[in-house]
Amino acid sequence: MAPFDAVCFDLDGTLCQNTQDTHAMYEQAFDRAGEPLVGEPAALWAALSGPPDHDDPVGYFAAGFARVAAQHGRPDLDTLAVARALRSVIDDRAVGLRPGATDALDAASAIGPIGVITNGPKARQQTKLDALGIVDRFETAVYAAELARSKPHAEPFEQAVSDLDVAAERTLYVGNSLAYDVAGAQNAGLPVAWLCGDDERGDYDPEYVIDSLAELPAVLRGES
Protein backbone atom coordinates (compact mmCIF):
# COMPACT_ATOMS: atom_id res chain seq x y z
CA MET A 1 0.00 0.00 0.00
CA ALA A 2 1.34 3.42 -0.96
CA PRO A 3 2.04 5.65 2.07
CA PHE A 4 -0.01 8.52 0.60
CA ASP A 5 -3.34 9.03 -1.14
CA ALA A 6 -2.60 12.47 -2.62
CA VAL A 7 0.24 14.92 -3.17
CA CYS A 8 0.28 18.72 -3.16
CA PHE A 9 3.11 20.90 -4.42
CA ASP A 10 4.36 24.41 -3.87
CA LEU A 11 4.98 26.26 -7.14
CA ASP A 12 7.75 28.89 -7.06
CA GLY A 13 11.12 27.42 -6.16
CA THR A 14 9.67 23.90 -6.00
CA LEU A 15 8.09 22.97 -9.33
CA CYS A 16 9.43 25.95 -11.24
CA GLN A 17 12.16 28.55 -11.29
CA ASN A 18 12.37 32.00 -12.82
CA THR A 19 14.31 32.15 -16.09
CA GLN A 20 14.38 35.92 -16.52
CA ASP A 21 17.77 37.66 -16.46
CA THR A 22 17.53 39.41 -13.09
CA HIS A 23 20.42 41.79 -13.73
CA ALA A 24 18.92 42.92 -17.03
CA MET A 25 15.51 43.27 -15.39
CA TYR A 26 16.98 45.35 -12.53
CA GLU A 27 18.87 47.65 -14.88
CA GLN A 28 15.83 48.04 -17.12
CA ALA A 29 13.73 49.15 -14.15
CA PHE A 30 16.14 52.01 -13.37
CA ASP A 31 16.34 52.94 -17.04
CA ARG A 32 12.54 53.10 -17.37
CA ALA A 33 12.30 55.18 -14.21
CA GLY A 34 14.96 57.58 -15.49
CA GLU A 35 17.15 56.97 -12.44
CA PRO A 36 20.89 56.20 -12.24
CA LEU A 37 21.55 52.58 -11.29
CA VAL A 38 21.85 51.95 -7.54
CA GLY A 39 23.02 48.62 -6.15
CA GLU A 40 22.30 45.25 -7.70
CA PRO A 41 19.54 42.61 -7.57
CA ALA A 42 21.09 40.65 -4.69
CA ALA A 43 21.03 43.77 -2.52
CA LEU A 44 17.35 44.33 -3.28
CA TRP A 45 16.36 40.72 -2.54
CA ALA A 46 18.23 40.94 0.78
CA ALA A 47 16.50 44.24 1.60
CA LEU A 48 12.96 42.99 0.99
CA SER A 49 11.08 42.29 4.20
CA GLY A 50 9.19 39.01 4.41
CA PRO A 51 7.12 37.43 1.64
CA PRO A 52 5.77 39.56 -1.23
CA ASP A 53 2.79 41.76 -0.47
CA HIS A 54 0.42 40.73 -3.26
CA ASP A 55 -1.98 43.54 -2.37
CA ASP A 56 0.74 46.16 -2.82
CA PRO A 57 3.67 44.80 -4.86
CA VAL A 58 4.87 48.30 -5.76
CA GLY A 59 5.00 49.34 -2.11
CA TYR A 60 6.78 46.09 -1.26
CA PHE A 61 9.51 46.71 -3.84
CA ALA A 62 9.69 50.43 -2.99
CA ALA A 63 10.48 49.61 0.64
CA GLY A 64 13.32 47.38 -0.53
CA PHE A 65 14.65 50.04 -2.88
CA ALA A 66 14.52 52.58 -0.03
CA ARG A 67 16.83 50.36 2.01
CA VAL A 68 19.19 49.89 -0.94
CA ALA A 69 19.18 53.66 -1.54
CA ALA A 70 20.09 54.30 2.10
CA GLN A 71 22.99 51.85 1.85
CA HIS A 72 24.33 53.78 -1.16
CA GLY A 73 23.71 57.32 0.09
CA ARG A 74 20.89 58.00 -2.38
CA PRO A 75 18.02 59.44 -0.31
CA ASP A 76 16.82 61.24 -3.46
CA LEU A 77 16.05 57.99 -5.32
CA ASP A 78 12.45 57.88 -6.55
CA THR A 79 11.81 54.46 -5.06
CA LEU A 80 8.16 54.33 -6.12
CA ALA A 81 9.05 55.04 -9.75
CA VAL A 82 11.73 52.35 -9.79
CA ALA A 83 9.39 49.91 -8.04
CA ARG A 84 6.63 50.53 -10.59
CA ALA A 85 9.12 50.04 -13.40
CA LEU A 86 10.43 46.81 -11.89
CA ARG A 87 6.95 45.36 -11.60
CA SER A 88 6.27 46.31 -15.22
CA VAL A 89 9.33 44.43 -16.53
CA ILE A 90 8.76 41.23 -14.55
CA ASP A 91 7.55 38.58 -16.98
CA ASP A 92 5.42 35.98 -15.20
CA ARG A 93 5.75 33.68 -18.22
CA ALA A 94 9.54 33.55 -17.87
CA VAL A 95 9.57 30.32 -15.86
CA GLY A 96 10.84 26.80 -16.40
CA LEU A 97 10.26 23.48 -14.69
CA ARG A 98 12.89 22.48 -12.17
CA PRO A 99 14.89 19.32 -12.88
CA GLY A 100 12.85 16.22 -12.08
CA ALA A 101 9.53 18.09 -11.97
CA THR A 102 7.86 16.15 -14.78
CA ASP A 103 8.78 12.76 -13.30
CA ALA A 104 7.69 13.95 -9.85
CA LEU A 105 4.29 15.00 -11.19
CA ASP A 106 3.92 11.70 -13.04
CA ALA A 107 4.77 9.71 -9.91
CA ALA A 108 2.37 11.78 -7.80
CA SER A 109 -0.46 11.35 -10.32
CA ALA A 110 0.06 7.60 -10.24
CA ILE A 111 -0.91 7.37 -6.57
CA GLY A 112 -3.88 9.74 -6.51
CA PRO A 113 -5.06 13.32 -7.06
CA ILE A 114 -2.55 16.15 -6.97
CA GLY A 115 -2.81 19.83 -6.14
CA VAL A 116 -0.75 22.99 -6.08
CA ILE A 117 -0.73 25.46 -3.18
CA THR A 118 0.87 28.84 -3.80
CA ASN A 119 0.86 32.14 -1.95
CA GLY A 120 0.76 34.11 -5.19
CA PRO A 121 -2.36 35.74 -6.67
CA LYS A 122 -4.43 33.69 -9.10
CA ALA A 123 -3.79 35.76 -12.22
CA ARG A 124 0.00 35.66 -11.90
CA GLN A 125 0.26 32.03 -10.82
CA GLN A 126 -2.13 30.75 -13.48
CA THR A 127 0.02 32.54 -16.05
CA LYS A 128 3.04 30.59 -14.77
CA LEU A 129 1.19 27.27 -14.77
CA ASP A 130 0.02 27.90 -18.32
CA ALA A 131 3.52 28.84 -19.47
CA LEU A 132 4.87 25.66 -17.88
CA GLY A 133 2.22 23.56 -19.63
CA ILE A 134 1.01 21.96 -16.39
CA VAL A 135 -2.14 23.93 -15.60
CA ASP A 136 -4.35 20.89 -16.34
CA ARG A 137 -2.35 18.46 -14.22
CA PHE A 138 -3.89 19.49 -10.91
CA GLU A 139 -7.23 18.52 -9.45
CA THR A 140 -7.07 21.65 -7.31
CA ALA A 141 -5.04 24.86 -7.33
CA VAL A 142 -5.15 26.94 -4.16
CA TYR A 143 -4.08 30.56 -4.59
CA ALA A 144 -3.57 31.63 -1.00
CA ALA A 145 -3.46 35.33 -1.85
CA GLU A 146 -7.19 34.99 -2.53
CA LEU A 147 -7.85 33.56 0.95
CA ALA A 148 -8.04 35.25 4.33
CA ARG A 149 -4.68 33.73 5.30
CA SER A 150 -1.66 32.58 3.30
CA LYS A 151 1.07 30.05 4.06
CA PRO A 152 2.31 29.33 6.73
CA HIS A 153 -1.25 29.46 8.09
CA ALA A 154 -3.12 26.17 7.85
CA GLU A 155 -6.00 27.55 5.75
CA PRO A 156 -4.52 27.02 2.24
CA PHE A 157 -3.58 23.43 3.09
CA GLU A 158 -6.97 22.72 4.63
CA GLN A 159 -8.61 24.09 1.50
CA ALA A 160 -6.54 21.80 -0.72
CA VAL A 161 -7.26 18.58 1.19
CA SER A 162 -10.95 19.51 1.32
CA ASP A 163 -10.98 20.05 -2.45
CA LEU A 164 -9.24 16.70 -3.00
CA ASP A 165 -11.44 14.92 -0.42
CA VAL A 166 -8.46 13.27 1.25
CA ALA A 167 -7.17 13.09 4.81
CA ALA A 168 -4.45 15.57 5.71
CA GLU A 169 -2.22 12.87 7.21
CA ARG A 170 -2.41 10.91 3.93
CA THR A 171 -1.49 13.93 1.78
CA LEU A 172 2.20 14.61 1.18
CA TYR A 173 3.15 18.23 0.67
CA VAL A 174 6.28 19.10 -1.31
CA GLY A 175 7.86 22.52 -0.86
CA ASN A 176 11.16 24.37 -0.62
CA SER A 177 10.53 26.89 2.17
CA LEU A 178 10.97 25.90 5.79
CA ALA A 179 9.16 28.95 7.12
CA TYR A 180 6.18 28.78 4.76
CA ASP A 181 5.92 25.27 3.29
CA VAL A 182 7.19 23.03 6.08
CA ALA A 183 5.70 25.11 8.89
CA GLY A 184 2.39 25.62 7.11
CA ALA A 185 1.86 22.02 6.05
CA GLN A 186 2.71 20.66 9.48
CA ASN A 187 0.39 23.23 11.07
CA ALA A 188 -2.38 21.66 8.97
CA GLY A 189 -1.37 18.06 9.74
CA LEU A 190 0.26 17.22 6.39
CA PRO A 191 3.57 15.35 6.21
CA VAL A 192 6.20 17.26 4.23
CA ALA A 193 8.94 16.48 1.75
CA TRP A 194 11.28 19.45 2.01
CA LEU A 195 13.24 20.32 -1.15
CA CYS A 196 16.25 21.53 0.75
CA GLY A 197 18.63 23.20 -1.70
CA ASP A 198 21.54 24.69 0.26
CA ASP A 199 19.53 25.59 3.37
CA GLU A 200 19.96 24.17 6.85
CA ARG A 201 16.80 22.86 8.50
CA GLY A 202 17.49 24.56 11.83
CA ASP A 203 14.71 23.81 14.32
CA TYR A 204 12.29 22.52 11.67
CA ASP A 205 11.66 18.80 11.36
CA PRO A 206 10.25 17.83 7.95
CA GLU A 207 9.32 14.17 7.58
CA TYR A 208 11.37 13.84 4.39
CA VAL A 209 14.33 15.78 3.04
CA ILE A 210 15.10 15.63 -0.68
CA ASP A 211 17.90 17.30 -2.60
CA SER A 212 15.97 17.29 -5.87
CA LEU A 213 12.54 16.40 -7.23
CA ALA A 214 14.14 13.33 -8.81
CA GLU A 215 14.12 11.79 -5.31
CA LEU A 216 10.37 12.23 -4.82
CA PRO A 217 9.19 9.05 -6.63
CA ALA A 218 11.13 6.92 -4.11
CA VAL A 219 9.44 8.78 -1.23
CA LEU A 220 6.04 8.13 -2.80
CA ARG A 221 6.86 4.42 -3.11
CA GLY A 222 7.76 4.29 0.57
CA GLU A 223 11.43 3.66 -0.15
CA SER A 224 12.81 6.69 1.67
PDB file of C-alpha atoms in Angstrom:
ATOM      1  CA  MET A   1       0.000   0.000   0.000  1.00  0.00           C
ATOM      2  CA  ALA A   2       1.340   3.424  -0.955  1.00  0.00           C
ATOM      3  CA  PRO A   3       2.042   5.646   2.071  1.00  0.00           C
ATOM      4  CA  PHE A   4      -0.006   8.518   0.597  1.00  0.00           C
ATOM      5  CA  ASP A   5      -3.341   9.030  -1.143  1.00  0.00           C
ATOM      6  CA  ALA A   6      -2.597  12.472  -2.620  1.00  0.00           C
ATOM      7  CA  VAL A   7       0.242  14.922  -3.172  1.00  0.00           C
ATOM      8  CA  CYS A   8       0.279  18.720  -3.161  1.00  0.00           C
ATOM      9  CA  PHE A   9       3.108  20.899  -4.424  1.00  0.00           C
ATOM     10  CA  ASP A  10       4.356  24.411  -3.869  1.00  0.00           C
ATOM     11  CA  LEU A  11       4.976  26.261  -7.144  1.00  0.00           C
ATOM     12  CA  ASP A  12       7.748  28.895  -7.064  1.00  0.00           C
ATOM     13  CA  GLY A  13      11.119  27.417  -6.163  1.00  0.00           C
ATOM     14  CA  THR A  14       9.675  23.904  -6.003  1.00  0.00           C
ATOM     15  CA  LEU A  15       8.091  22.968  -9.325  1.00  0.00           C
ATOM     16  CA  CYS A  16       9.432  25.948 -11.237  1.00  0.00           C
ATOM     17  CA  GLN A  17      12.157  28.553 -11.289  1.00  0.00           C
ATOM     18  CA  ASN A  18      12.373  31.999 -12.820  1.00  0.00           C
ATOM     19  CA  THR A  19      14.313  32.147 -16.088  1.00  0.00           C
ATOM     20  CA  GLN A  20      14.379  35.922 -16.515  1.00  0.00           C
ATOM     21  CA  ASP A  21      17.766  37.660 -16.457  1.00  0.00           C
ATOM     22  CA  THR A  22      17.527  39.405 -13.087  1.00  0.00           C
ATOM     23  CA  HIS A  23      20.420  41.792 -13.731  1.00  0.00           C
ATOM     24  CA  ALA A  24      18.925  42.919 -17.033  1.00  0.00           C
ATOM     25  CA  MET A  25      15.510  43.274 -15.387  1.00  0.00           C
ATOM     26  CA  TYR A  26      16.976  45.348 -12.535  1.00  0.00           C
ATOM     27  CA  GLU A  27      18.868  47.655 -14.878  1.00  0.00           C
ATOM     28  CA  GLN A  28      15.832  48.044 -17.121  1.00  0.00           C
ATOM     29  CA  ALA A  29      13.730  49.153 -14.155  1.00  0.00           C
ATOM     30  CA  PHE A  30      16.140  52.010 -13.374  1.00  0.00           C
ATOM     31  CA  ASP A  31      16.337  52.936 -17.042  1.00  0.00           C
ATOM     32  CA  ARG A  32      12.540  53.102 -17.372  1.00  0.00           C
ATOM     33  CA  ALA A  33      12.298  55.175 -14.209  1.00  0.00           C
ATOM     34  CA  GLY A  34      14.960  57.582 -15.487  1.00  0.00           C
ATOM     35  CA  GLU A  35      17.148  56.968 -12.445  1.00  0.00           C
ATOM     36  CA  PRO A  36      20.888  56.197 -12.243  1.00  0.00           C
ATOM     37  CA  LEU A  37      21.553  52.583 -11.287  1.00  0.00           C
ATOM     38  CA  VAL A  38      21.853  51.951  -7.543  1.00  0.00           C
ATOM     39  CA  GLY A  39      23.024  48.621  -6.147  1.00  0.00           C
ATOM     40  CA  GLU A  40      22.297  45.245  -7.704  1.00  0.00           C
ATOM     41  CA  PRO A  41      19.538  42.609  -7.567  1.00  0.00           C
ATOM     42  CA  ALA A  42      21.091  40.654  -4.694  1.00  0.00           C
ATOM     43  CA  ALA A  43      21.031  43.773  -2.517  1.00  0.00           C
ATOM     44  CA  LEU A  44      17.352  44.332  -3.280  1.00  0.00           C
ATOM     45  CA  TRP A  45      16.361  40.719  -2.539  1.00  0.00           C
ATOM     46  CA  ALA A  46      18.229  40.944   0.777  1.00  0.00           C
ATOM     47  CA  ALA A  47      16.503  44.236   1.596  1.00  0.00           C
ATOM     48  CA  LEU A  48      12.965  42.990   0.989  1.00  0.00           C
ATOM     49  CA  SER A  49      11.080  42.292   4.200  1.00  0.00           C
ATOM     50  CA  GLY A  50       9.186  39.014   4.411  1.00  0.00           C
ATOM     51  CA  PRO A  51       7.119  37.430   1.643  1.00  0.00           C
ATOM     52  CA  PRO A  52       5.775  39.555  -1.233  1.00  0.00           C
ATOM     53  CA  ASP A  53       2.795  41.761  -0.467  1.00  0.00           C
ATOM     54  CA  HIS A  54       0.425  40.731  -3.258  1.00  0.00           C
ATOM     55  CA  ASP A  55      -1.978  43.539  -2.373  1.00  0.00           C
ATOM     56  CA  ASP A  56       0.741  46.159  -2.816  1.00  0.00           C
ATOM     57  CA  PRO A  57       3.670  44.805  -4.858  1.00  0.00           C
ATOM     58  CA  VAL A  58       4.870  48.304  -5.763  1.00  0.00           C
ATOM     59  CA  GLY A  59       4.997  49.337  -2.112  1.00  0.00           C
ATOM     60  CA  TYR A  60       6.776  46.092  -1.256  1.00  0.00           C
ATOM     61  CA  PHE A  61       9.510  46.713  -3.842  1.00  0.00           C
ATOM     62  CA  ALA A  62       9.688  50.427  -2.991  1.00  0.00           C
ATOM     63  CA  ALA A  63      10.483  49.610   0.644  1.00  0.00           C
ATOM     64  CA  GLY A  64      13.320  47.376  -0.529  1.00  0.00           C
ATOM     65  CA  PHE A  65      14.648  50.043  -2.884  1.00  0.00           C
ATOM     66  CA  ALA A  66      14.519  52.579  -0.028  1.00  0.00           C
ATOM     67  CA  ARG A  67      16.832  50.356   2.015  1.00  0.00           C
ATOM     68  CA  VAL A  68      19.192  49.892  -0.942  1.00  0.00           C
ATOM     69  CA  ALA A  69      19.175  53.659  -1.544  1.00  0.00           C
ATOM     70  CA  ALA A  70      20.089  54.300   2.100  1.00  0.00           C
ATOM     71  CA  GLN A  71      22.992  51.852   1.846  1.00  0.00           C
ATOM     72  CA  HIS A  72      24.334  53.778  -1.157  1.00  0.00           C
ATOM     73  CA  GLY A  73      23.705  57.316   0.093  1.00  0.00           C
ATOM     74  CA  ARG A  74      20.895  57.995  -2.383  1.00  0.00           C
ATOM     75  CA  PRO A  75      18.023  59.443  -0.312  1.00  0.00           C
ATOM     76  CA  ASP A  76      16.823  61.241  -3.461  1.00  0.00           C
ATOM     77  CA  LEU A  77      16.047  57.989  -5.318  1.00  0.00           C
ATOM     78  CA  ASP A  78      12.447  57.880  -6.546  1.00  0.00           C
ATOM     79  CA  THR A  79      11.808  54.460  -5.057  1.00  0.00           C
ATOM     80  CA  LEU A  80       8.157  54.325  -6.123  1.00  0.00           C
ATOM     81  CA  ALA A  81       9.050  55.043  -9.750  1.00  0.00           C
ATOM     82  CA  VAL A  82      11.731  52.346  -9.791  1.00  0.00           C
ATOM     83  CA  ALA A  83       9.394  49.907  -8.040  1.00  0.00           C
ATOM     84  CA  ARG A  84       6.629  50.528 -10.594  1.00  0.00           C
ATOM     85  CA  ALA A  85       9.122  50.038 -13.404  1.00  0.00           C
ATOM     86  CA  LEU A  86      10.434  46.812 -11.893  1.00  0.00           C
ATOM     87  CA  ARG A  87       6.947  45.357 -11.596  1.00  0.00           C
ATOM     88  CA  SER A  88       6.271  46.306 -15.221  1.00  0.00           C
ATOM     89  CA  VAL A  89       9.330  44.427 -16.528  1.00  0.00           C
ATOM     90  CA  ILE A  90       8.758  41.232 -14.549  1.00  0.00           C
ATOM     91  CA  ASP A  91       7.552  38.578 -16.983  1.00  0.00           C
ATOM     92  CA  ASP A  92       5.424  35.980 -15.203  1.00  0.00           C
ATOM     93  CA  ARG A  93       5.746  33.677 -18.217  1.00  0.00           C
ATOM     94  CA  ALA A  94       9.540  33.549 -17.872  1.00  0.00           C
ATOM     95  CA  VAL A  95       9.570  30.324 -15.862  1.00  0.00           C
ATOM     96  CA  GLY A  96      10.836  26.800 -16.396  1.00  0.00           C
ATOM     97  CA  LEU A  97      10.265  23.479 -14.685  1.00  0.00           C
ATOM     98  CA  ARG A  98      12.891  22.482 -12.167  1.00  0.00           C
ATOM     99  CA  PRO A  99      14.890  19.315 -12.878  1.00  0.00           C
ATOM    100  CA  GLY A 100      12.847  16.221 -12.085  1.00  0.00           C
ATOM    101  CA  ALA A 101       9.530  18.088 -11.965  1.00  0.00           C
ATOM    102  CA  THR A 102       7.859  16.152 -14.780  1.00  0.00           C
ATOM    103  CA  ASP A 103       8.783  12.763 -13.299  1.00  0.00           C
ATOM    104  CA  ALA A 104       7.690  13.950  -9.850  1.00  0.00           C
ATOM    105  CA  LEU A 105       4.293  15.005 -11.187  1.00  0.00           C
ATOM    106  CA  ASP A 106       3.918  11.696 -13.039  1.00  0.00           C
ATOM    107  CA  ALA A 107       4.767   9.711  -9.908  1.00  0.00           C
ATOM    108  CA  ALA A 108       2.366  11.776  -7.803  1.00  0.00           C
ATOM    109  CA  SER A 109      -0.456  11.352 -10.323  1.00  0.00           C
ATOM    110  CA  ALA A 110       0.060   7.596 -10.244  1.00  0.00           C
ATOM    111  CA  ILE A 111      -0.910   7.370  -6.569  1.00  0.00           C
ATOM    112  CA  GLY A 112      -3.880   9.744  -6.515  1.00  0.00           C
ATOM    113  CA  PRO A 113      -5.063  13.319  -7.058  1.00  0.00           C
ATOM    114  CA  ILE A 114      -2.546  16.149  -6.973  1.00  0.00           C
ATOM    115  CA  GLY A 115      -2.811  19.826  -6.141  1.00  0.00           C
ATOM    116  CA  VAL A 116      -0.752  22.988  -6.077  1.00  0.00           C
ATOM    117  CA  ILE A 117      -0.731  25.463  -3.184  1.00  0.00           C
ATOM    118  CA  THR A 118       0.867  28.841  -3.805  1.00  0.00           C
ATOM    119  CA  ASN A 119       0.857  32.137  -1.952  1.00  0.00           C
ATOM    120  CA  GLY A 120       0.755  34.114  -5.192  1.00  0.00           C
ATOM    121  CA  PRO A 121      -2.361  35.737  -6.675  1.00  0.00           C
ATOM    122  CA  LYS A 122      -4.429  33.686  -9.096  1.00  0.00           C
ATOM    123  CA  ALA A 123      -3.790  35.760 -12.223  1.00  0.00           C
ATOM    124  CA  ARG A 124       0.004  35.657 -11.898  1.00  0.00           C
ATOM    125  CA  GLN A 125       0.263  32.034 -10.817  1.00  0.00           C
ATOM    126  CA  GLN A 126      -2.127  30.750 -13.477  1.00  0.00           C
ATOM    127  CA  THR A 127       0.023  32.541 -16.046  1.00  0.00           C
ATOM    128  CA  LYS A 128       3.036  30.590 -14.774  1.00  0.00           C
ATOM    129  CA  LEU A 129       1.186  27.265 -14.772  1.00  0.00           C
ATOM    130  CA  ASP A 130       0.017  27.898 -18.321  1.00  0.00           C
ATOM    131  CA  ALA A 131       3.523  28.842 -19.468  1.00  0.00           C
ATOM    132  CA  LEU A 132       4.869  25.657 -17.883  1.00  0.00           C
ATOM    133  CA  GLY A 133       2.221  23.559 -19.631  1.00  0.00           C
ATOM    134  CA  ILE A 134       1.014  21.960 -16.392  1.00  0.00           C
ATOM    135  CA  VAL A 135      -2.140  23.926 -15.601  1.00  0.00           C
ATOM    136  CA  ASP A 136      -4.350  20.888 -16.344  1.00  0.00           C
ATOM    137  CA  ARG A 137      -2.354  18.457 -14.224  1.00  0.00           C
ATOM    138  CA  PHE A 138      -3.886  19.494 -10.913  1.00  0.00           C
ATOM    139  CA  GLU A 139      -7.231  18.522  -9.445  1.00  0.00           C
ATOM    140  CA  THR A 140      -7.067  21.648  -7.311  1.00  0.00           C
ATOM    141  CA  ALA A 141      -5.044  24.858  -7.333  1.00  0.00           C
ATOM    142  CA  VAL A 142      -5.150  26.942  -4.158  1.00  0.00           C
ATOM    143  CA  TYR A 143      -4.081  30.563  -4.595  1.00  0.00           C
ATOM    144  CA  ALA A 144      -3.575  31.630  -0.999  1.00  0.00           C
ATOM    145  CA  ALA A 145      -3.463  35.333  -1.851  1.00  0.00           C
ATOM    146  CA  GLU A 146      -7.194  34.989  -2.534  1.00  0.00           C
ATOM    147  CA  LEU A 147      -7.852  33.557   0.950  1.00  0.00           C
ATOM    148  CA  ALA A 148      -8.044  35.248   4.334  1.00  0.00           C
ATOM    149  CA  ARG A 149      -4.682  33.728   5.297  1.00  0.00           C
ATOM    150  CA  SER A 150      -1.664  32.582   3.297  1.00  0.00           C
ATOM    151  CA  LYS A 151       1.069  30.051   4.065  1.00  0.00           C
ATOM    152  CA  PRO A 152       2.309  29.333   6.734  1.00  0.00           C
ATOM    153  CA  HIS A 153      -1.248  29.461   8.091  1.00  0.00           C
ATOM    154  CA  ALA A 154      -3.122  26.173   7.849  1.00  0.00           C
ATOM    155  CA  GLU A 155      -6.000  27.551   5.752  1.00  0.00           C
ATOM    156  CA  PRO A 156      -4.522  27.023   2.243  1.00  0.00           C
ATOM    157  CA  PHE A 157      -3.584  23.435   3.088  1.00  0.00           C
ATOM    158  CA  GLU A 158      -6.973  22.716   4.628  1.00  0.00           C
ATOM    159  CA  GLN A 159      -8.615  24.094   1.498  1.00  0.00           C
ATOM    160  CA  ALA A 160      -6.545  21.799  -0.716  1.00  0.00           C
ATOM    161  CA  VAL A 161      -7.265  18.579   1.188  1.00  0.00           C
ATOM    162  CA  SER A 162     -10.946  19.514   1.319  1.00  0.00           C
ATOM    163  CA  ASP A 163     -10.977  20.047  -2.453  1.00  0.00           C
ATOM    164  CA  LEU A 164      -9.237  16.700  -3.002  1.00  0.00           C
ATOM    165  CA  ASP A 165     -11.442  14.922  -0.424  1.00  0.00           C
ATOM    166  CA  VAL A 166      -8.455  13.266   1.246  1.00  0.00           C
ATOM    167  CA  ALA A 167      -7.173  13.095   4.807  1.00  0.00           C
ATOM    168  CA  ALA A 168      -4.447  15.575   5.709  1.00  0.00           C
ATOM    169  CA  GLU A 169      -2.225  12.870   7.206  1.00  0.00           C
ATOM    170  CA  ARG A 170      -2.415  10.913   3.926  1.00  0.00           C
ATOM    171  CA  THR A 171      -1.485  13.926   1.777  1.00  0.00           C
ATOM    172  CA  LEU A 172       2.197  14.605   1.176  1.00  0.00           C
ATOM    173  CA  TYR A 173       3.155  18.233   0.668  1.00  0.00           C
ATOM    174  CA  VAL A 174       6.285  19.100  -1.309  1.00  0.00           C
ATOM    175  CA  GLY A 175       7.864  22.524  -0.859  1.00  0.00           C
ATOM    176  CA  ASN A 176      11.164  24.367  -0.616  1.00  0.00           C
ATOM    177  CA  SER A 177      10.533  26.891   2.171  1.00  0.00           C
ATOM    178  CA  LEU A 178      10.972  25.895   5.789  1.00  0.00           C
ATOM    179  CA  ALA A 179       9.156  28.952   7.117  1.00  0.00           C
ATOM    180  CA  TYR A 180       6.178  28.781   4.757  1.00  0.00           C
ATOM    181  CA  ASP A 181       5.919  25.272   3.291  1.00  0.00           C
ATOM    182  CA  VAL A 182       7.186  23.030   6.076  1.00  0.00           C
ATOM    183  CA  ALA A 183       5.701  25.106   8.887  1.00  0.00           C
ATOM    184  CA  GLY A 184       2.388  25.621   7.113  1.00  0.00           C
ATOM    185  CA  ALA A 185       1.858  22.022   6.048  1.00  0.00           C
ATOM    186  CA  GLN A 186       2.714  20.665   9.480  1.00  0.00           C
ATOM    187  CA  ASN A 187       0.390  23.234  11.073  1.00  0.00           C
ATOM    188  CA  ALA A 188      -2.378  21.661   8.968  1.00  0.00           C
ATOM    189  CA  GLY A 189      -1.370  18.063   9.735  1.00  0.00           C
ATOM    190  CA  LEU A 190       0.260  17.218   6.385  1.00  0.00           C
ATOM    191  CA  PRO A 191       3.569  15.351   6.207  1.00  0.00           C
ATOM    192  CA  VAL A 192       6.196  17.261   4.235  1.00  0.00           C
ATOM    193  CA  ALA A 193       8.944  16.479   1.755  1.00  0.00           C
ATOM    194  CA  TRP A 194      11.276  19.446   2.006  1.00  0.00           C
ATOM    195  CA  LEU A 195      13.238  20.319  -1.147  1.00  0.00           C
ATOM    196  CA  CYS A 196      16.252  21.530   0.746  1.00  0.00           C
ATOM    197  CA  GLY A 197      18.632  23.200  -1.697  1.00  0.00           C
ATOM    198  CA  ASP A 198      21.537  24.692   0.258  1.00  0.00           C
ATOM    199  CA  ASP A 199      19.530  25.588   3.365  1.00  0.00           C
ATOM    200  CA  GLU A 200      19.959  24.171   6.848  1.00  0.00           C
ATOM    201  CA  ARG A 201      16.801  22.864   8.504  1.00  0.00           C
ATOM    202  CA  GLY A 202      17.488  24.560  11.833  1.00  0.00           C
ATOM    203  CA  ASP A 203      14.706  23.810  14.321  1.00  0.00           C
ATOM    204  CA  TYR A 204      12.295  22.519  11.666  1.00  0.00           C
ATOM    205  CA  ASP A 205      11.665  18.801  11.362  1.00  0.00           C
ATOM    206  CA  PRO A 206      10.248  17.825   7.946  1.00  0.00           C
ATOM    207  CA  GLU A 207       9.317  14.167   7.580  1.00  0.00           C
ATOM    208  CA  TYR A 208      11.366  13.836   4.387  1.00  0.00           C
ATOM    209  CA  VAL A 209      14.329  15.783   3.045  1.00  0.00           C
ATOM    210  CA  ILE A 210      15.101  15.630  -0.676  1.00  0.00           C
ATOM    211  CA  ASP A 211      17.902  17.298  -2.603  1.00  0.00           C
ATOM    212  CA  SER A 212      15.965  17.289  -5.870  1.00  0.00           C
ATOM    213  CA  LEU A 213      12.542  16.397  -7.226  1.00  0.00           C
ATOM    214  CA  ALA A 214      14.143  13.330  -8.810  1.00  0.00           C
ATOM    215  CA  GLU A 215      14.124  11.792  -5.313  1.00  0.00           C
ATOM    216  CA  LEU A 216      10.374  12.234  -4.817  1.00  0.00           C
ATOM    217  CA  PRO A 217       9.193   9.055  -6.628  1.00  0.00           C
ATOM    218  CA  ALA A 218      11.128   6.925  -4.114  1.00  0.00           C
ATOM    219  CA  VAL A 219       9.444   8.776  -1.234  1.00  0.00           C
ATOM    220  CA  LEU A 220       6.041   8.128  -2.798  1.00  0.00           C
ATOM    221  CA  ARG A 221       6.862   4.424  -3.113  1.00  0.00           C
ATOM    222  CA  GLY A 222       7.763   4.292   0.573  1.00  0.00           C
ATOM    223  CA  GLU A 223      11.434   3.661  -0.155  1.00  0.00           C
ATOM    224  CA  SER A 224      12.806   6.692   1.675  1.00  0.00           C
TER     225      SER A 224
END
